[in-house]
GROMACS .gro file of N, CA and C in nm:
model
  528
    1UNK      N    1   1.583   1.003  -0.621
    1UNK     CA    2   1.642   1.125  -0.568
    1UNK      C    3   1.726   1.088  -0.445
    2UNK      N    4   1.846   1.139  -0.438
    2UNK     CA    5   1.937   1.106  -0.328
    2UNK      C    6   1.915   1.201  -0.211
    3UNK      N    7   1.934   1.149  -0.094
    3UNK     CA    8   1.926   1.227   0.028
    3UNK      C    9   2.065   1.225   0.090
    4UNK      N   10   2.113   1.339   0.138
    4UNK     CA   11   2.246   1.342   0.195
    4UNK      C   12   2.241   1.359   0.346
    5UNK      N   13   2.320   1.278   0.415
    5UNK     CA   14   2.333   1.286   0.560
    5UNK      C   15   2.477   1.255   0.595
    6UNK      N   16   2.541   1.345   0.661
    6UNK     CA   17   2.679   1.328   0.708
    6UNK      C   18   2.772   1.283   0.596
    7UNK      N   19   2.758   1.346   0.478
    7UNK     CA   20   2.847   1.315   0.367
    7UNK      C   21   2.815   1.187   0.293
    8UNK      N   22   2.708   1.119   0.328
    8UNK     CA   23   2.669   0.995   0.264
    8UNK      C   24   2.539   1.019   0.188
    9UNK      N   25   2.528   0.964   0.070
    9UNK     CA   26   2.405   0.974  -0.008
    9UNK      C   27   2.324   0.846   0.009
   10UNK      N   28   2.193   0.863   0.020
   10UNK     CA   29   2.103   0.749   0.030
   10UNK      C   30   2.005   0.760  -0.086
   11UNK      N   31   1.995   0.653  -0.163
   11UNK     CA   32   1.905   0.651  -0.278
   11UNK      C   33   1.807   0.534  -0.263
   12UNK      N   34   1.691   0.545  -0.327
   12UNK     CA   35   1.599   0.430  -0.324
   12UNK      C   36   1.664   0.312  -0.394
   13UNK      N   37   1.649   0.196  -0.339
   13UNK     CA   38   1.703   0.076  -0.402
   13UNK      C   39   1.602   0.018  -0.500
   14UNK      N   40   1.641  -0.090  -0.563
   14UNK     CA   41   1.554  -0.161  -0.655
   14UNK      C   42   1.447  -0.236  -0.577
   15UNK      N   43   1.323  -0.230  -0.624
   15UNK     CA   44   1.214  -0.302  -0.556
   15UNK      C   45   1.236  -0.452  -0.570
   16UNK      N   46   1.211  -0.526  -0.462
   16UNK     CA   47   1.225  -0.671  -0.466
   16UNK      C   48   1.096  -0.742  -0.427
   17UNK      N   49   0.994  -0.667  -0.386
   17UNK     CA   50   0.863  -0.723  -0.353
   17UNK      C   51   0.761  -0.611  -0.364
   18UNK      N   52   0.634  -0.650  -0.363
   18UNK     CA   53   0.529  -0.550  -0.371
   18UNK      C   54   0.402  -0.605  -0.307
   19UNK      N   55   0.308  -0.514  -0.286
   19UNK     CA   56   0.178  -0.553  -0.233
   19UNK      C   57   0.077  -0.451  -0.283
   20UNK      N   58  -0.030  -0.497  -0.349
   20UNK     CA   59  -0.128  -0.400  -0.398
   20UNK      C   60  -0.207  -0.336  -0.285
   21UNK      N   61  -0.246  -0.212  -0.306
   21UNK     CA   62  -0.337  -0.146  -0.213
   21UNK      C   63  -0.475  -0.208  -0.234
   22UNK      N   64  -0.545  -0.239  -0.127
   22UNK     CA   65  -0.678  -0.299  -0.135
   22UNK      C   66  -0.772  -0.228  -0.038
   23UNK      N   67  -0.900  -0.249  -0.059
   23UNK     CA   68  -1.001  -0.203   0.036
   23UNK      C   69  -1.031  -0.322   0.125
   24UNK      N   70  -1.020  -0.305   0.254
   24UNK     CA   71  -1.041  -0.412   0.349
   24UNK      C   72  -1.155  -0.375   0.443
   25UNK      N   73  -1.217  -0.475   0.499
   25UNK     CA   74  -1.323  -0.451   0.597
   25UNK      C   75  -1.408  -0.575   0.615
   26UNK      N   76  -1.514  -0.562   0.693
   26UNK     CA   77  -1.605  -0.675   0.711
   26UNK      C   78  -1.667  -0.715   0.576
   27UNK      N   79  -1.680  -0.845   0.553
   27UNK     CA   80  -1.729  -0.894   0.425
   27UNK      C   81  -1.864  -0.834   0.387
   28UNK      N   82  -1.954  -0.816   0.484
   28UNK     CA   83  -2.087  -0.761   0.452
   28UNK      C   84  -2.077  -0.616   0.402
   29UNK      N   85  -1.981  -0.540   0.454
   29UNK     CA   86  -1.961  -0.403   0.407
   29UNK      C   87  -1.904  -0.402   0.264
   30UNK      N   88  -1.811  -0.492   0.237
   30UNK     CA   89  -1.746  -0.495   0.106
   30UNK      C   90  -1.839  -0.545  -0.003
   31UNK      N   91  -1.934  -0.634   0.031
   31UNK     CA   92  -2.030  -0.683  -0.069
   31UNK      C   93  -2.111  -0.568  -0.128
   32UNK      N   94  -2.134  -0.465  -0.049
   32UNK     CA   95  -2.210  -0.349  -0.097
   32UNK      C   96  -2.132  -0.270  -0.202
   33UNK      N   97  -2.000  -0.287  -0.203
   33UNK     CA   98  -1.916  -0.212  -0.296
   33UNK      C   99  -1.899  -0.280  -0.431
   34UNK      N  100  -1.926  -0.409  -0.438
   34UNK     CA  101  -1.911  -0.481  -0.564
   34UNK      C  102  -1.850  -0.617  -0.544
   35UNK      N  103  -1.808  -0.679  -0.656
   35UNK     CA  104  -1.750  -0.812  -0.652
   35UNK      C  105  -1.604  -0.811  -0.612
   36UNK      N  106  -1.517  -0.836  -0.709
   36UNK     CA  107  -1.374  -0.841  -0.681
   36UNK      C  108  -1.308  -0.704  -0.682
   37UNK      N  109  -1.372  -0.608  -0.751
   37UNK     CA  110  -1.319  -0.472  -0.761
   37UNK      C  111  -1.431  -0.373  -0.734
   38UNK      N  112  -1.394  -0.259  -0.678
   38UNK     CA  113  -1.492  -0.156  -0.647
   38UNK      C  114  -1.459  -0.028  -0.724
   39UNK      N  115  -1.563   0.042  -0.768
   39UNK     CA  116  -1.542   0.170  -0.835
   39UNK      C  117  -1.528   0.279  -0.729
   40UNK      N  118  -1.455   0.385  -0.763
   40UNK     CA  119  -1.436   0.494  -0.668
   40UNK      C  120  -1.568   0.561  -0.633
   41UNK      N  121  -1.663   0.568  -0.726
   41UNK     CA  122  -1.791   0.631  -0.693
   41UNK      C  123  -1.864   0.552  -0.586
   42UNK      N  124  -1.861   0.417  -0.595
   42UNK     CA  125  -1.923   0.335  -0.490
   42UNK      C  126  -1.845   0.344  -0.359
   43UNK      N  127  -1.713   0.340  -0.370
   43UNK     CA  128  -1.630   0.345  -0.249
   43UNK      C  129  -1.656   0.472  -0.170
   44UNK      N  130  -1.660   0.585  -0.240
   44UNK     CA  131  -1.672   0.713  -0.171
   44UNK      C  132  -1.813   0.746  -0.124
   45UNK      N  133  -1.913   0.672  -0.175
   45UNK     CA  134  -2.049   0.697  -0.129
   45UNK      C  135  -2.097   0.592  -0.030
   46UNK      N  136  -2.010   0.497   0.007
   46UNK     CA  137  -2.047   0.388   0.098
   46UNK      C  138  -2.075   0.440   0.238
   47UNK      N  139  -2.163   0.368   0.308
   47UNK     CA  140  -2.190   0.395   0.449
   47UNK      C  141  -2.165   0.267   0.525
   48UNK      N  142  -2.078   0.260   0.626
   48UNK     CA  143  -1.994   0.371   0.671
   48UNK      C  144  -1.890   0.409   0.566
   49UNK      N  145  -1.843   0.528   0.575
   49UNK     CA  146  -1.750   0.583   0.477
   49UNK      C  147  -1.614   0.513   0.483
   50UNK      N  148  -1.550   0.506   0.368
   50UNK     CA  149  -1.414   0.454   0.360
   50UNK      C  150  -1.321   0.542   0.443
   51UNK      N  151  -1.226   0.479   0.508
   51UNK     CA  152  -1.125   0.556   0.581
   51UNK      C  153  -0.986   0.519   0.528
   52UNK      N  154  -0.896   0.611   0.540
   52UNK     CA  155  -0.757   0.587   0.503
   52UNK      C  156  -0.669   0.625   0.621
   53UNK      N  157  -0.555   0.562   0.629
   53UNK     CA  158  -0.459   0.597   0.734
   53UNK      C  159  -0.393   0.730   0.698
   54UNK      N  160  -0.316   0.781   0.788
   54UNK     CA  161  -0.242   0.906   0.765
   54UNK      C  162  -0.153   0.887   0.643
   55UNK      N  163  -0.182   0.961   0.536
   55UNK     CA  164  -0.111   0.941   0.410
   55UNK      C  165   0.037   0.977   0.417
   56UNK      N  166   0.077   1.052   0.519
   56UNK     CA  167   0.219   1.085   0.532
   56UNK      C  168   0.299   0.968   0.590
   57UNK      N  169   0.228   0.867   0.644
   57UNK     CA  170   0.297   0.753   0.705
   57UNK      C  171   0.259   0.618   0.645
   58UNK      N  172   0.155   0.615   0.563
   58UNK     CA  173   0.106   0.488   0.510
   58UNK      C  174   0.105   0.492   0.358
   59UNK      N  175   0.195   0.414   0.295
   59UNK     CA  176   0.208   0.418   0.149
   59UNK      C  177   0.083   0.369   0.077
   60UNK      N  178   0.015   0.267   0.129
   60UNK     CA  179  -0.106   0.217   0.064
   60UNK      C  180  -0.212   0.326   0.059
   61UNK      N  181  -0.228   0.398   0.169
   61UNK     CA  182  -0.327   0.506   0.172
   61UNK      C  183  -0.288   0.620   0.078
   62UNK      N  184  -0.161   0.656   0.077
   62UNK     CA  185  -0.115   0.763  -0.013
   62UNK      C  186  -0.140   0.724  -0.158
   63UNK      N  187  -0.111   0.599  -0.194
   63UNK     CA  188  -0.135   0.553  -0.331
   63UNK      C  189  -0.284   0.552  -0.364
   64UNK      N  190  -0.367   0.513  -0.268
   64UNK     CA  191  -0.512   0.510  -0.293
   64UNK      C  192  -0.567   0.650  -0.313
   65UNK      N  193  -0.523   0.745  -0.232
   65UNK     CA  194  -0.569   0.883  -0.248
   65UNK      C  195  -0.526   0.936  -0.385
   66UNK      N  196  -0.405   0.904  -0.427
   66UNK     CA  197  -0.358   0.946  -0.559
   66UNK      C  198  -0.440   0.879  -0.669
   67UNK      N  199  -0.467   0.749  -0.655
   67UNK     CA  200  -0.548   0.678  -0.755
   67UNK      C  201  -0.689   0.735  -0.762
   68UNK      N  202  -0.746   0.769  -0.647
   68UNK     CA  203  -0.880   0.829  -0.646
   68UNK      C  204  -0.879   0.961  -0.718
   69UNK      N  205  -0.779   1.041  -0.693
   69UNK     CA  206  -0.767   1.171  -0.758
   69UNK      C  207  -0.759   1.155  -0.910
   70UNK      N  208  -0.678   1.060  -0.955
   70UNK     CA  209  -0.663   1.037  -1.098
   70UNK      C  210  -0.791   0.982  -1.160
   71UNK      N  211  -0.859   0.891  -1.088
   71UNK     CA  212  -0.980   0.830  -1.141
   71UNK      C  213  -1.096   0.930  -1.147
   72UNK      N  214  -1.106   1.014  -1.045
   72UNK     CA  215  -1.218   1.108  -1.038
   72UNK      C  216  -1.194   1.235  -1.117
   73UNK      N  217  -1.066   1.270  -1.132
   73UNK     CA  218  -1.035   1.396  -1.199
   73UNK      C  219  -1.068   1.513  -1.109
   74UNK      N  220  -1.041   1.630  -1.154
   74UNK     CA  221  -1.071   1.750  -1.074
   74UNK      C  222  -1.149   1.852  -1.155
   75UNK      N  223  -1.208   1.804  -1.266
   75UNK     CA  224  -1.278   1.897  -1.353
   75UNK      C  225  -1.425   1.916  -1.320
   76UNK      N  226  -1.473   1.853  -1.213
   76UNK     CA  227  -1.612   1.879  -1.173
   76UNK      C  228  -1.624   1.887  -1.022
   77UNK      N  229  -1.723   1.957  -0.976
   77UNK     CA  230  -1.743   1.984  -0.834
   77UNK      C  231  -1.764   1.855  -0.754
   78UNK      N  232  -1.844   1.762  -0.807
   78UNK     CA  233  -1.872   1.637  -0.735
   78UNK      C  234  -1.743   1.558  -0.711
   79UNK      N  235  -1.658   1.550  -0.813
   79UNK     CA  236  -1.531   1.478  -0.798
   79UNK      C  237  -1.442   1.545  -0.694
   80UNK      N  238  -1.435   1.678  -0.696
   80UNK     CA  239  -1.352   1.749  -0.597
   80UNK      C  240  -1.405   1.726  -0.456
   81UNK      N  241  -1.537   1.726  -0.438
   81UNK     CA  242  -1.595   1.703  -0.305
   81UNK      C  243  -1.567   1.560  -0.257
   82UNK      N  244  -1.581   1.462  -0.348
   82UNK     CA  245  -1.555   1.323  -0.311
   82UNK      C  246  -1.410   1.303  -0.272
   83UNK      N  247  -1.319   1.361  -0.350
   83UNK     CA  248  -1.177   1.349  -0.320
   83UNK      C  249  -1.146   1.417  -0.186
   84UNK      N  250  -1.204   1.532  -0.162
   84UNK     CA  251  -1.184   1.603  -0.035
   84UNK      C  252  -1.233   1.520   0.082
   85UNK      N  253  -1.346   1.452   0.063
   85UNK     CA  254  -1.400   1.365   0.168
   85UNK      C  255  -1.302   1.254   0.201
   86UNK      N  256  -1.245   1.192   0.098
   86UNK     CA  257  -1.148   1.084   0.119
   86UNK      C  258  -1.025   1.136   0.193
   87UNK      N  259  -0.972   1.249   0.149
   87UNK     CA  260  -0.853   1.305   0.213
   87UNK      C  261  -0.880   1.341   0.359
   88UNK      N  262  -1.003   1.384   0.390
   88UNK     CA  263  -1.036   1.424   0.527
   88UNK      C  264  -1.056   1.304   0.620
   89UNK      N  265  -1.073   1.184   0.565
   89UNK     CA  266  -1.093   1.068   0.653
   89UNK      C  267  -0.962   1.015   0.709
   90UNK      N  268  -0.849   1.066   0.661
   90UNK     CA  269  -0.719   1.015   0.706
   90UNK      C  270  -0.709   1.024   0.858
   91UNK      N  271  -0.666   0.918   0.919
   91UNK     CA  272  -0.658   0.913   1.065
   91UNK      C  273  -0.553   0.813   1.110
   92UNK      N  274  -0.521   0.820   1.237
   92UNK     CA  275  -0.423   0.727   1.294
   92UNK      C  276  -0.487   0.593   1.330
   93UNK      N  277  -0.615   0.596   1.367
   93UNK     CA  278  -0.684   0.476   1.411
   93UNK      C  279  -0.800   0.446   1.316
   94UNK      N  280  -0.805   0.327   1.262
   94UNK     CA  281  -0.908   0.289   1.166
   94UNK      C  282  -1.019   0.215   1.241
   95UNK      N  283  -1.146   0.258   1.225
   95UNK     CA  284  -1.257   0.186   1.290
   95UNK      C  285  -1.269   0.044   1.235
   96UNK      N  286  -1.299  -0.052   1.319
   96UNK     CA  287  -1.306  -0.191   1.276
   96UNK      C  288  -1.429  -0.222   1.193
   97UNK      N  289  -1.531  -0.137   1.196
   97UNK     CA  290  -1.654  -0.165   1.123
   97UNK      C  291  -1.663  -0.093   0.989
   98UNK      N  292  -1.560  -0.021   0.950
   98UNK     CA  293  -1.563   0.056   0.826
   98UNK      C  294  -1.462   0.002   0.726
   99UNK      N  295  -1.494   0.009   0.596
   99UNK     CA  296  -1.393  -0.028   0.497
   99UNK      C  297  -1.274   0.067   0.506
  100UNK      N  298  -1.155   0.016   0.484
  100UNK     CA  299  -1.037   0.102   0.488
  100UNK      C  300  -0.933   0.055   0.388
  101UNK      N  301  -0.841   0.143   0.355
  101UNK     CA  302  -0.734   0.112   0.261
  101UNK      C  303  -0.616   0.055   0.336
  102UNK      N  304  -0.561  -0.053   0.282
  102UNK     CA  305  -0.442  -0.113   0.339
  102UNK      C  306  -0.369  -0.185   0.225
  103UNK      N  307  -0.258  -0.246   0.254
  103UNK     CA  308  -0.192  -0.328   0.152
  103UNK      C  309  -0.235  -0.472   0.172
  104UNK      N  310  -0.230  -0.549   0.067
  104UNK     CA  311  -0.266  -0.690   0.072
  104UNK      C  312  -0.182  -0.764   0.177
  105UNK      N  313  -0.052  -0.732   0.183
  105UNK     CA  314   0.038  -0.798   0.278
  105UNK      C  315   0.005  -0.758   0.422
  106UNK      N  316  -0.027  -0.631   0.445
  106UNK     CA  317  -0.063  -0.587   0.580
  106UNK      C  318  -0.192  -0.654   0.626
  107UNK      N  319  -0.286  -0.671   0.534
  107UNK     CA  320  -0.411  -0.739   0.568
  107UNK      C  321  -0.384  -0.886   0.602
  108UNK      N  322  -0.299  -0.952   0.524
  108UNK     CA  323  -0.265  -1.092   0.552
  108UNK      C  324  -0.202  -1.105   0.691
  109UNK      N  325  -0.113  -1.013   0.725
  109UNK     CA  326  -0.049  -1.016   0.857
  109UNK      C  327  -0.152  -0.992   0.967
  110UNK      N  328  -0.242  -0.897   0.945
  110UNK     CA  329  -0.346  -0.867   1.043
  110UNK      C  330  -0.437  -0.988   1.063
  111UNK      N  331  -0.481  -1.050   0.952
  111UNK     CA  332  -0.571  -1.165   0.962
  111UNK      C  333  -0.504  -1.286   1.025
  112UNK      N  334  -0.373  -1.300   1.009
  112UNK     CA  335  -0.301  -1.412   1.070
  112UNK      C  336  -0.301  -1.403   1.222
  113UNK      N  337  -0.308  -1.281   1.274
  113UNK     CA  338  -0.303  -1.260   1.419
  113UNK      C  339  -0.440  -1.247   1.484
  114UNK      N  340  -0.545  -1.236   1.405
  114UNK     CA  341  -0.677  -1.205   1.460
  114UNK      C  342  -0.776  -1.319   1.436
  115UNK      N  343  -0.865  -1.339   1.531
  115UNK     CA  344  -0.970  -1.439   1.513
  115UNK      C  345  -1.082  -1.385   1.424
  116UNK      N  346  -1.092  -1.254   1.411
  116UNK     CA  347  -1.191  -1.190   1.324
  116UNK      C  348  -1.123  -1.154   1.193
  117UNK      N  349  -1.154  -1.229   1.089
  117UNK     CA  350  -1.090  -1.208   0.959
  117UNK      C  351  -1.163  -1.100   0.882
  118UNK      N  352  -1.087  -1.015   0.815
  118UNK     CA  353  -1.143  -0.913   0.729
  118UNK      C  354  -1.127  -0.957   0.583
  119UNK      N  355  -1.219  -0.914   0.500
  119UNK     CA  356  -1.215  -0.945   0.357
  119UNK      C  357  -1.144  -0.833   0.283
  120UNK      N  358  -1.125  -0.853   0.152
  120UNK     CA  359  -1.061  -0.750   0.070
  120UNK      C  360  -1.122  -0.747  -0.068
  121UNK      N  361  -1.117  -0.631  -0.131
  121UNK     CA  362  -1.150  -0.616  -0.272
  121UNK      C  363  -1.049  -0.521  -0.333
  122UNK      N  364  -1.029  -0.536  -0.462
  122UNK     CA  365  -0.936  -0.449  -0.533
  122UNK      C  366  -1.005  -0.321  -0.580
  123UNK      N  367  -0.929  -0.237  -0.643
  123UNK     CA  368  -0.980  -0.111  -0.695
  123UNK      C  369  -1.004  -0.124  -0.844
  124UNK      N  370  -1.118  -0.071  -0.888
  124UNK     CA  371  -1.152  -0.076  -1.030
  124UNK      C  372  -1.040  -0.016  -1.114
  125UNK      N  373  -1.003  -0.085  -1.219
  125UNK     CA  374  -0.895  -0.036  -1.304
  125UNK      C  375  -0.758  -0.080  -1.256
  126UNK      N  376  -0.752  -0.156  -1.148
  126UNK     CA  377  -0.625  -0.204  -1.096
  126UNK      C  378  -0.580  -0.129  -0.973
  127UNK      N  379  -0.529  -0.202  -0.879
  127UNK     CA  380  -0.482  -0.143  -0.754
  127UNK      C  381  -0.337  -0.099  -0.767
  128UNK      N  382  -0.303   0.019  -0.715
  128UNK     CA  383  -0.162   0.060  -0.718
  128UNK      C  384  -0.079  -0.032  -0.629
  129UNK      N  385   0.047  -0.052  -0.668
  129UNK     CA  386   0.137  -0.140  -0.593
  129UNK      C  387   0.220  -0.062  -0.493
  130UNK      N  388   0.225  -0.111  -0.372
  130UNK     CA  389   0.318  -0.061  -0.270
  130UNK      C  390   0.446  -0.140  -0.292
  131UNK      N  391   0.551  -0.072  -0.336
  131UNK     CA  392   0.678  -0.138  -0.368
  131UNK      C  393   0.764  -0.147  -0.241
  132UNK      N  394   0.834  -0.259  -0.227
  132UNK     CA  395   0.923  -0.280  -0.114
  132UNK      C  396   1.067  -0.281  -0.166
  133UNK      N  397   1.149  -0.194  -0.111
  133UNK     CA  398   1.289  -0.187  -0.153
  133UNK      C  399   1.376  -0.153  -0.032
  134UNK      N  400   1.503  -0.174  -0.047
  134UNK     CA  401   1.599  -0.137   0.057
  134UNK      C  402   1.673  -0.012   0.009
  135UNK      N  403   1.676   0.089   0.091
  135UNK     CA  404   1.750   0.211   0.055
  135UNK      C  405   1.898   0.177   0.040
  136UNK      N  406   1.959   0.240  -0.058
  136UNK     CA  407   2.101   0.213  -0.083
  136UNK      C  408   2.183   0.332  -0.039
  137UNK      N  409   2.280   0.305   0.047
  137UNK     CA  410   2.371   0.409   0.092
  137UNK      C  411   2.491   0.411  -0.002
  138UNK      N  412   2.515   0.528  -0.059
  138UNK     CA  413   2.629   0.543  -0.149
  138UNK      C  414   2.742   0.607  -0.070
  139UNK      N  415   2.845   0.529  -0.049
  139UNK     CA  416   2.959   0.578   0.028
  139UNK      C  417   3.086   0.524  -0.038
  140UNK      N  418   3.195   0.588  -0.012
  140UNK     CA  419   3.323   0.538  -0.062
  140UNK      C  420   3.374   0.432   0.035
  141UNK      N  421   3.293   0.329   0.052
  141UNK     CA  422   3.326   0.224   0.148
  141UNK      C  423   3.290   0.090   0.087
  142UNK      N  424   3.388   0.012   0.045
  142UNK     CA  425   3.362  -0.117  -0.018
  142UNK      C  426   3.282  -0.213   0.073
  143UNK      N  427   3.301  -0.204   0.204
  143UNK     CA  428   3.227  -0.292   0.295
  143UNK      C  429   3.078  -0.261   0.292
  144UNK      N  430   3.043  -0.132   0.287
  144UNK     CA  431   2.902  -0.092   0.282
  144UNK      C  432   2.839  -0.142   0.151
  145UNK      N  433   2.910  -0.122   0.042
  145UNK     CA  434   2.861  -0.168  -0.088
  145UNK      C  435   2.843  -0.319  -0.089
  146UNK      N  436   2.939  -0.392  -0.035
  146UNK     CA  437   2.933  -0.538  -0.032
  146UNK      C  438   2.816  -0.586   0.055
  147UNK      N  439   2.794  -0.518   0.169
  147UNK     CA  440   2.684  -0.556   0.257
  147UNK      C  441   2.549  -0.535   0.188
  148UNK      N  442   2.534  -0.424   0.118
  148UNK     CA  443   2.411  -0.397   0.045
  148UNK      C  444   2.388  -0.502  -0.063
  149UNK      N  445   2.491  -0.533  -0.139
  149UNK     CA  446   2.478  -0.632  -0.246
  149UNK      C  447   2.442  -0.769  -0.190
  150UNK      N  448   2.499  -0.806  -0.076
  150UNK     CA  449   2.467  -0.933  -0.012
  150UNK      C  450   2.321  -0.935   0.033
  151UNK      N  451   2.275  -0.825   0.091
  151UNK     CA  452   2.135  -0.813   0.135
  151UNK      C  453   2.041  -0.830   0.014
  152UNK      N  454   2.070  -0.759  -0.095
  152UNK     CA  455   1.986  -0.767  -0.214
  152UNK      C  456   1.989  -0.908  -0.275
  153UNK      N  457   2.104  -0.973  -0.273
  153UNK     CA  458   2.115  -1.109  -0.323
  153UNK      C  459   2.024  -1.202  -0.243
  154UNK      N  460   2.023  -1.184  -0.113
  154UNK     CA  461   1.937  -1.268  -0.028
  154UNK      C  462   1.789  -1.237  -0.050
  155UNK      N  463   1.755  -1.108  -0.059
  155UNK     CA  464   1.615  -1.070  -0.081
  155UNK      C  465   1.562  -1.121  -0.215
  156UNK      N  466   1.644  -1.119  -0.318
  156UNK     CA  467   1.599  -1.156  -0.452
  156UNK      C  468   1.621  -1.304  -0.485
  157UNK      N  469   1.684  -1.377  -0.395
  157UNK     CA  470   1.705  -1.520  -0.418
  157UNK      C  471   1.571  -1.593  -0.411
  158UNK      N  472   1.569  -1.717  -0.459
  158UNK     CA  473   1.447  -1.798  -0.453
  158UNK      C  474   1.400  -1.813  -0.308
  159UNK      N  475   1.493  -1.834  -0.217
  159UNK     CA  476   1.459  -1.848  -0.075
  159UNK      C  477   1.401  -1.717  -0.019
  160UNK      N  478   1.460  -1.604  -0.055
  160UNK     CA  479   1.410  -1.475  -0.010
  160UNK      C  480   1.272  -1.446  -0.065
  161UNK      N  481   1.252  -1.472  -0.194
  161UNK     CA  482   1.121  -1.449  -0.255
  161UNK      C  483   1.014  -1.540  -0.195
  162UNK      N  484   1.054  -1.663  -0.161
  162UNK     CA  485   0.961  -1.756  -0.097
  162UNK      C  486   0.920  -1.703   0.041
  163UNK      N  487   1.014  -1.646   0.114
  163UNK     CA  488   0.984  -1.589   0.246
  163UNK      C  489   0.890  -1.469   0.233
  164UNK      N  490   0.914  -1.383   0.133
  164UNK     CA  491   0.826  -1.268   0.113
  164UNK      C  492   0.686  -1.315   0.072
  165UNK      N  493   0.677  -1.417  -0.012
  165UNK     CA  494   0.547  -1.470  -0.054
  165UNK      C  495   0.473  -1.528   0.067
  166UNK      N  496   0.545  -1.598   0.155
  166UNK     CA  497   0.483  -1.654   0.274
  166UNK      C  498   0.430  -1.545   0.367
  167UNK      N  499   0.491  -1.426   0.360
  167UNK     CA  500   0.447  -1.313   0.443
  167UNK      C  501   0.338  -1.232   0.374
  168UNK      N  502   0.291  -1.277   0.256
  168UNK     CA  503   0.182  -1.209   0.189
  168UNK      C  504   0.223  -1.111   0.080
  169UNK      N  505   0.350  -1.106   0.046
  169UNK     CA  506   0.396  -1.013  -0.057
  169UNK      C  507   0.397  -1.081  -0.193
  170UNK      N  508   0.394  -1.000  -0.297
  170UNK     CA  509   0.406  -1.046  -0.435
  170UNK      C  510   0.545  -1.012  -0.486
  171UNK      N  511   0.574  -1.052  -0.609
  171UNK     CA  512   0.700  -1.015  -0.670
  171UNK      C  513   0.699  -0.863  -0.696
  172UNK      N  514   0.812  -0.809  -0.732
  172UNK     CA  515   0.822  -0.664  -0.753
  172UNK      C  516   0.728  -0.614  -0.864
  173UNK      N  517   0.699  -0.699  -0.963
  173UNK     CA  518   0.609  -0.656  -1.071
  173UNK      C  519   0.462  -0.677  -1.040
  174UNK      N  520   0.431  -0.729  -0.922
  174UNK     CA  521   0.293  -0.746  -0.879
  174UNK      C  522   0.236  -0.884  -0.902
  175UNK      N  523   0.312  -0.974  -0.967
  175UNK     CA  524   0.261  -1.109  -0.989
  175UNK      C  525   0.278  -1.193  -0.863
  176UNK      N  526   0.197  -1.297  -0.853
  176UNK     CA  527   0.203  -1.383  -0.734
  176UNK      C  528   0.304  -1.493  -0.752
   0.00000   0.00000   0.00000
């Protein structure tokens, strides 16, 4: 969908990298949720409770809330209550002792800067991908078009993909 500002249209560009949404937290907390993947029923009944960032500003959290809604459905009271609990945990500040939703790349960046490393597990049935793309400005300006194409060429080149991989991102289709 295009957005218009001052006579210029801006559209989402093609994704060139991605990062799956994961549950992150202290390893001892995550072991209680399962092995490599956790089910939503375990995630939502964990103590301390799972937290998510403000879904209006954090794509990994927004994707996780959507995945929870789809996995739990809305046809029973227990599922609606669990989903409501997840939506109500959204906050600006995530407690360090509780499992929380983040992207794999954000966790890698956080762990690179911190002496206290957090673990991660995926979501049962597959983790949704946070796609990375550059917005494309549609203007009657050949220089703008050329600059965008040059940027995309660099992002999608072998060197660009290597840089994204080094920063913890996957390819656009989710493969490593």
